[in-house]
mmCIF file of C-alpha atoms in Angstrom:
data_model
loop_
_atom_site.group_PDB
_atom_site.id
_atom_site.type_symbol
_atom_site.label_atom_id
_atom_site.label_comp_id
_atom_site.label_asym_id
_atom_site.label_seq_id
_atom_site.Cartn_x
_atom_site.Cartn_y
_atom_site.Cartn_z
ATOM 1 C CA MET A 910 -45.738 -40.158 13.313
ATOM 2 C CA ASN A 911 -48.727 -39.570 11.194
ATOM 3 C CA ALA A 912 -48.754 -37.938 7.990
ATOM 4 C CA ALA A 913 -46.868 -34.647 8.357
ATOM 5 C CA GLY A 914 -45.191 -31.830 6.427
ATOM 6 C CA PHE A 915 -42.421 -29.471 7.244
ATOM 7 C CA PHE A 916 -41.475 -26.114 5.723
ATOM 8 C CA ILE A 917 -37.786 -25.561 5.468
ATOM 9 C CA THR A 918 -36.610 -22.063 5.576
ATOM 10 C CA GLY A 919 -33.301 -20.287 6.065
ATOM 11 C CA THR A 920 -31.562 -17.248 7.231
ATOM 12 C CA ASP A 921 -30.711 -16.317 3.812
ATOM 13 C CA THR A 922 -30.209 -17.643 0.357
ATOM 14 C CA GLY A 923 -27.358 -20.191 -0.090
ATOM 15 C CA VAL A 924 -27.240 -21.387 3.618
ATOM 16 C CA GLY A 925 -28.011 -25.038 2.747
ATOM 17 C CA LYS A 926 -31.747 -25.397 2.705
ATOM 18 C CA THR A 927 -31.665 -27.859 -0.048
ATOM 19 C CA LEU A 928 -28.897 -30.028 1.470
ATOM 20 C CA VAL A 929 -30.918 -30.127 4.811
ATOM 21 C CA SER A 930 -34.051 -30.832 2.992
ATOM 22 C CA ALA A 931 -32.532 -33.680 1.015
ATOM 23 C CA ALA A 932 -30.917 -35.167 4.198
ATOM 24 C CA LEU A 933 -34.289 -35.013 5.986
ATOM 25 C CA ILE A 934 -36.095 -36.865 3.036
ATOM 26 C CA ARG A 935 -33.352 -39.455 3.040
ATOM 27 C CA LEU A 936 -33.825 -40.058 6.905
ATOM 28 C CA PHE A 937 -37.540 -40.180 6.673
ATOM 29 C CA ALA A 938 -37.285 -42.696 3.752
ATOM 30 C CA GLN A 939 -34.776 -44.823 5.674
ATOM 31 C CA ARG A 940 -37.401 -45.070 8.402
ATOM 32 C CA GLY A 941 -39.984 -46.532 6.088
ATOM 33 C CA PHE A 942 -42.186 -43.467 5.525
ATOM 34 C CA LYS A 943 -43.432 -42.636 1.935
ATOM 35 C CA VAL A 944 -41.724 -39.124 1.640
ATOM 36 C CA ALA A 945 -41.677 -36.441 -1.004
ATOM 37 C CA GLY A 946 -39.843 -33.390 -1.467
ATOM 38 C CA MET A 947 -41.540 -30.120 -2.750
ATOM 39 C CA LYS A 948 -39.793 -26.964 -4.035
ATOM 40 C CA PRO A 949 -42.854 -24.838 -4.785
ATOM 41 C CA VAL A 950 -40.774 -21.952 -6.323
ATOM 42 C CA ALA A 951 -37.335 -22.284 -8.020
ATOM 43 C CA SER A 952 -35.252 -19.763 -9.981
ATOM 44 C CA GLY A 953 -32.330 -20.797 -12.083
ATOM 45 C CA ALA A 954 -32.840 -23.602 -14.655
ATOM 46 C CA PHE A 955 -30.611 -25.679 -17.107
ATOM 47 C CA ARG A 956 -31.759 -27.497 -20.192
ATOM 48 C CA ASP A 957 -32.138 -31.157 -20.140
ATOM 49 C CA GLY A 958 -33.071 -32.144 -23.749
ATOM 50 C CA GLU A 959 -36.511 -30.637 -24.352
ATOM 51 C CA ASP A 960 -37.082 -29.802 -20.632
ATOM 52 C CA TRP A 961 -35.840 -27.162 -18.272
ATOM 53 C CA ARG A 962 -34.657 -28.438 -14.778
ATOM 54 C CA ASN A 963 -33.552 -26.897 -11.464
ATOM 55 C CA GLU A 964 -30.692 -28.323 -9.492
ATOM 56 C CA ASP A 965 -32.294 -28.007 -6.144
ATOM 57 C CA VAL A 966 -35.532 -29.835 -7.377
ATOM 58 C CA GLU A 967 -33.400 -32.643 -8.802
ATOM 59 C CA THR A 968 -31.461 -33.063 -5.464
ATOM 60 C CA LEU A 969 -34.859 -33.345 -3.661
ATOM 61 C CA ARG A 970 -36.280 -35.836 -6.253
ATOM 62 C CA ALA A 971 -33.185 -38.056 -6.019
ATOM 63 C CA GLN A 972 -33.847 -38.683 -2.282
ATOM 64 C CA ALA A 973 -37.530 -39.102 -2.337
ATOM 65 C CA ASN A 974 -39.215 -42.536 -2.696
ATOM 66 C CA VAL A 975 -42.517 -41.311 -4.007
ATOM 67 C CA GLU A 976 -42.787 -40.634 -7.866
ATOM 68 C CA LEU A 977 -44.699 -37.452 -8.662
ATOM 69 C CA PRO A 978 -45.006 -35.241 -11.774
ATOM 70 C CA ILE A 979 -42.322 -32.372 -11.678
ATOM 71 C CA ALA A 980 -44.958 -29.812 -12.229
ATOM 72 C CA THR A 981 -46.525 -30.961 -8.928
ATOM 73 C CA ILE A 982 -43.449 -30.908 -6.775
ATOM 74 C CA ASN A 983 -42.102 -27.698 -8.490
ATOM 75 C CA PRO A 984 -45.129 -25.727 -9.635
ATOM 76 C CA TYR A 985 -43.075 -22.642 -10.588
ATOM 77 C CA LEU A 986 -39.774 -22.671 -12.308
ATOM 78 C CA MET A 987 -38.070 -19.560 -13.597
ATOM 79 C CA LYS A 988 -35.030 -19.706 -15.843
ATOM 80 C CA GLU A 989 -33.032 -16.809 -14.371
ATOM 81 C CA ALA A 990 -31.261 -17.424 -10.997
ATOM 82 C CA THR A 991 -32.454 -14.202 -9.293
ATOM 83 C CA ALA A 992 -35.084 -13.202 -6.822
ATOM 84 C CA PRO A 993 -38.383 -15.351 -7.493
ATOM 85 C CA HIS A 994 -40.715 -12.421 -7.929
ATOM 86 C CA ILE A 995 -38.311 -10.499 -10.278
ATOM 87 C CA ALA A 996 -37.624 -13.677 -12.385
ATOM 88 C CA ALA A 997 -41.460 -14.453 -12.512
ATOM 89 C CA GLN A 998 -42.209 -10.833 -13.564
ATOM 90 C CA THR A 999 -39.460 -10.958 -16.260
ATOM 91 C CA GLU A 1000 -40.854 -14.243 -17.634
ATOM 92 C CA GLY A 1001 -44.523 -13.195 -17.401
ATOM 93 C CA ILE A 1002 -45.352 -15.814 -14.615
ATOM 94 C CA HIS A 1003 -47.807 -15.135 -11.780
ATOM 95 C CA ILE A 1004 -46.931 -17.288 -8.784
ATOM 96 C CA ASP A 1005 -50.296 -18.301 -7.267
ATOM 97 C CA LEU A 1006 -50.210 -19.438 -3.754
ATOM 98 C CA GLU A 1007 -53.602 -21.154 -4.156
ATOM 99 C CA HIS A 1008 -52.136 -23.386 -6.889
ATOM 100 C CA ILE A 1009 -49.130 -24.174 -4.721
ATOM 101 C CA GLU A 1010 -51.440 -25.190 -1.948
ATOM 102 C CA CYS A 1011 -53.337 -27.483 -4.398
ATOM 103 C CA CYS A 1012 -50.114 -29.186 -5.425
ATOM 104 C CA TYR A 1013 -49.159 -29.746 -1.816
ATOM 105 C CA ARG A 1014 -52.545 -31.307 -1.117
ATOM 106 C CA GLU A 1015 -52.074 -33.627 -4.005
ATOM 107 C CA ILE A 1016 -48.631 -34.724 -2.676
ATOM 108 C CA ARG A 1017 -50.187 -35.221 0.784
ATOM 109 C CA HIS A 1018 -52.593 -37.811 -0.681
ATOM 110 C CA VAL A 1019 -49.670 -40.253 -1.598
ATOM 111 C CA ALA A 1020 -46.930 -39.279 0.943
ATOM 112 C CA ASP A 1021 -46.651 -39.798 4.577
ATOM 113 C CA VAL A 1022 -44.181 -36.927 4.883
ATOM 114 C CA VAL A 1023 -43.693 -33.875 2.646
ATOM 115 C CA VAL A 1024 -40.632 -31.754 3.035
ATOM 116 C CA VAL A 1025 -41.357 -28.385 1.400
ATOM 117 C CA GLU A 1026 -38.254 -26.229 0.744
ATOM 118 C CA GLY A 1027 -38.928 -22.449 0.626
ATOM 119 C CA ALA A 1028 -37.079 -19.962 -1.581
ATOM 120 C CA GLY A 1029 -34.213 -17.887 -0.007
ATOM 121 C CA GLY A 1030 -35.005 -16.604 3.473
ATOM 122 C CA PHE A 1031 -38.361 -16.553 5.130
ATOM 123 C CA VAL A 1032 -39.827 -13.276 3.871
ATOM 124 C CA VAL A 1033 -38.868 -13.481 0.165
ATOM 125 C CA PRO A 1034 -41.482 -11.767 -2.197
ATOM 126 C CA LEU A 1035 -43.241 -14.268 -4.490
ATOM 127 C CA ASN A 1036 -45.580 -11.742 -6.202
ATOM 128 C CA ALA A 1037 -46.758 -8.238 -5.754
ATOM 129 C CA SER A 1038 -48.736 -9.036 -2.665
ATOM 130 C CA ALA A 1039 -47.421 -12.254 -1.104
ATOM 131 C CA ASN A 1040 -44.140 -13.435 0.307
ATOM 132 C CA SER A 1041 -42.755 -16.770 1.245
ATOM 133 C CA ASP A 1042 -43.909 -16.385 4.863
ATOM 134 C CA ASP A 1043 -47.524 -16.079 3.549
ATOM 135 C CA LEU A 1044 -47.078 -19.430 1.709
ATOM 136 C CA ALA A 1045 -45.664 -21.014 4.796
ATOM 137 C CA ALA A 1046 -48.669 -19.698 6.831
ATOM 138 C CA ARG A 1047 -51.044 -20.943 4.081
ATOM 139 C CA LEU A 1048 -49.720 -24.415 4.281
ATOM 140 C CA GLY A 1049 -49.695 -24.272 8.188
ATOM 141 C CA LEU A 1050 -46.622 -26.481 8.438
ATOM 142 C CA PRO A 1051 -44.104 -26.675 11.254
ATOM 143 C CA VAL A 1052 -40.950 -24.748 10.137
ATOM 144 C CA ILE A 1053 -37.321 -25.957 10.304
ATOM 145 C CA LEU A 1054 -34.806 -23.263 10.108
ATOM 146 C CA VAL A 1055 -31.399 -23.546 8.495
ATOM 147 C CA VAL A 1056 -28.845 -21.105 9.948
ATOM 148 C CA GLY A 1057 -25.933 -20.438 7.831
ATOM 149 C CA ILE A 1058 -23.120 -20.089 10.519
ATOM 150 C CA ARG A 1059 -21.316 -16.840 9.504
ATOM 151 C CA LEU A 1060 -20.835 -13.431 10.919
ATOM 152 C CA GLY A 1061 -24.315 -11.900 11.131
ATOM 153 C CA CYS A 1062 -26.182 -15.234 11.498
ATOM 154 C CA ILE A 1063 -27.229 -14.686 15.170
ATOM 155 C CA ASN A 1064 -29.092 -11.515 14.197
ATOM 156 C CA HIS A 1065 -30.632 -13.201 11.052
ATOM 157 C CA ALA A 1066 -31.579 -16.300 12.986
ATOM 158 C CA LEU A 1067 -33.365 -14.528 15.827
ATOM 159 C CA LEU A 1068 -35.163 -12.105 13.368
ATOM 160 C CA THR A 1069 -36.329 -15.203 11.316
ATOM 161 C CA ARG A 1070 -37.574 -16.779 14.600
ATOM 162 C CA GLN A 1071 -39.580 -13.805 15.352
ATOM 163 C CA ALA A 1072 -40.947 -13.685 11.931
ATOM 164 C CA ILE A 1073 -42.024 -17.385 12.158
ATOM 165 C CA ALA A 1074 -43.724 -16.727 15.457
ATOM 166 C CA GLY A 1075 -45.515 -13.748 14.042
ATOM 167 C CA LYS A 1076 -47.143 -15.923 11.360
ATOM 168 C CA GLY A 1077 -48.503 -18.141 14.194
ATOM 169 C CA LEU A 1078 -46.196 -21.113 13.024
ATOM 170 C CA ARG A 1079 -44.253 -23.588 15.164
ATOM 171 C CA LEU A 1080 -40.427 -23.780 14.867
ATOM 172 C CA ALA A 1081 -40.047 -27.479 15.041
ATOM 173 C CA GLY A 1082 -36.319 -27.181 15.258
ATOM 174 C CA TRP A 1083 -33.260 -25.613 13.473
ATOM 175 C CA VAL A 1084 -29.928 -26.772 11.847
ATOM 176 C CA ALA A 1085 -26.640 -25.108 12.165
ATOM 177 C CA ASN A 1086 -24.740 -25.343 8.914
ATOM 178 C CA ALA A 1087 -21.136 -24.013 8.618
ATOM 179 C CA ILE A 1088 -20.901 -22.053 5.379
ATOM 180 C CA ASP A 1089 -17.766 -20.018 6.172
ATOM 181 C CA PRO A 1090 -14.559 -22.081 6.556
ATOM 182 C CA GLN A 1091 -12.758 -19.027 7.880
ATOM 183 C CA GLU A 1092 -15.222 -18.321 10.608
ATOM 184 C CA SER A 1093 -13.132 -19.007 13.913
ATOM 185 C CA GLN A 1094 -16.204 -18.415 16.281
ATOM 186 C CA ALA A 1095 -18.405 -20.870 14.705
ATOM 187 C CA SER A 1096 -18.864 -22.942 17.855
ATOM 188 C CA SER A 1097 -19.507 -19.812 20.016
ATOM 189 C CA MET A 1098 -22.214 -18.639 17.596
ATOM 190 C CA ILE A 1099 -23.934 -21.898 17.718
ATOM 191 C CA ALA A 1100 -23.834 -22.076 21.412
ATOM 192 C CA SER A 1101 -25.378 -18.502 21.614
ATOM 193 C CA LEU A 1102 -28.080 -19.559 19.281
ATOM 194 C CA GLN A 1103 -28.867 -22.714 21.426
ATOM 195 C CA GLN A 1104 -29.251 -20.337 24.404
ATOM 196 C CA ARG A 1105 -31.636 -18.104 22.385
ATOM 197 C CA ILE A 1106 -33.779 -20.180 20.030
ATOM 198 C CA ASP A 1107 -36.584 -22.134 22.071
ATOM 199 C CA ALA A 1108 -36.462 -25.024 19.854
ATOM 200 C CA PRO A 1109 -34.234 -28.128 19.342
ATOM 201 C CA MET A 1110 -31.121 -28.016 17.372
ATOM 202 C CA LEU A 1111 -31.512 -30.936 15.032
ATOM 203 C CA GLY A 1112 -27.808 -31.037 13.929
ATOM 204 C CA SER A 1113 -24.783 -29.180 13.297
ATOM 205 C CA LEU A 1114 -23.129 -29.642 9.827
ATOM 206 C CA PRO A 1115 -19.407 -28.827 9.657
ATOM 207 C CA TRP A 1116 -17.758 -27.205 6.553
ATOM 208 C CA ARG A 1117 -16.711 -30.230 4.587
ATOM 209 C CA ASP A 1118 -15.856 -30.638 0.879
ATOM 210 C CA GLY A 1119 -18.254 -33.073 -0.755
ATOM 211 C CA MET A 1120 -21.019 -32.668 1.926
ATOM 212 C CA ASP A 1121 -24.059 -34.228 0.439
ATOM 213 C CA ALA A 1122 -27.491 -35.608 1.626
ATOM 214 C CA ALA A 1123 -26.050 -38.982 2.657
ATOM 215 C CA LYS A 1124 -23.322 -37.426 4.867
ATOM 216 C CA ALA A 1125 -25.527 -34.594 6.245
ATOM 217 C CA SER A 1126 -28.322 -37.214 7.230
ATOM 218 C CA GLY A 1127 -25.901 -38.851 9.536
ATOM 219 C CA LEU A 1128 -25.466 -35.634 11.473
ATOM 220 C CA LEU A 1129 -29.081 -34.891 11.940
ATOM 221 C CA ASP A 1130 -31.343 -36.123 14.702
ATOM 222 C CA LEU A 1131 -35.073 -36.650 13.913
ATOM 223 C CA ALA A 1132 -35.904 -37.640 17.652
ATOM 224 C CA ALA A 1133 -36.973 -34.097 18.492
ATOM 225 C CA LEU A 1134 -39.567 -33.938 15.739
ATOM 226 C CA GLN A 1135 -41.420 -36.825 17.097
ATOM 227 C CA SER A 1136 -43.071 -34.726 19.700
ATOM 228 C CA SER A 1137 -43.593 -31.645 17.694
ATOM 229 C CA GLY A 1138 -47.404 -31.903 17.582
ATOM 230 C CA LEU A 1139 -47.494 -32.729 13.963
ATOM 231 C CA ASN A 1140 -50.650 -33.156 12.051
#
């Protein structure tokens, strides 16, 4: 595999994008690649001494084997845990896609693989005129879709699949992540999605207390990505 990047999106917020992103970073690192994670836009921060941190960003950093400034891997951090464009507007921040792309290019200079985690679902507003799907299209990366397995996920997954195709992007694969322990039809939902999504399923993550990147990485298969036509 040559130098490559992936854009990780989800059917909604809270469906496991960070978990899957961190697991992918871990897998690539285990295979000897120089790999970095990037979270261009993050909402929700906590104080760490004089600095503000984001839990998702720290999770990605913990698995990466390339050291980079936080301002490069996370160009925009808003303190309030709400929709990015609302948090940015409240804090007087303009999210600039060109700046994000510049940061991504900087990372590509030093990493073989860059795993870029989006914010929320695929079409989340970032500013008054651009959404996260515009960012994905600007970066031109193959997309990996994380499907939160719960009631309604089939519709959300298929709509997201259409949106990805509508931006001219390749869906490199998808991951089923069980997020509702009470969902009795999870296996049927996954089977239905396998019939309808024309991209390989990279893995199925069961509901499990203490699920982390190490455990999740053992349930994902990178083999299907080897022939994804990566740049």
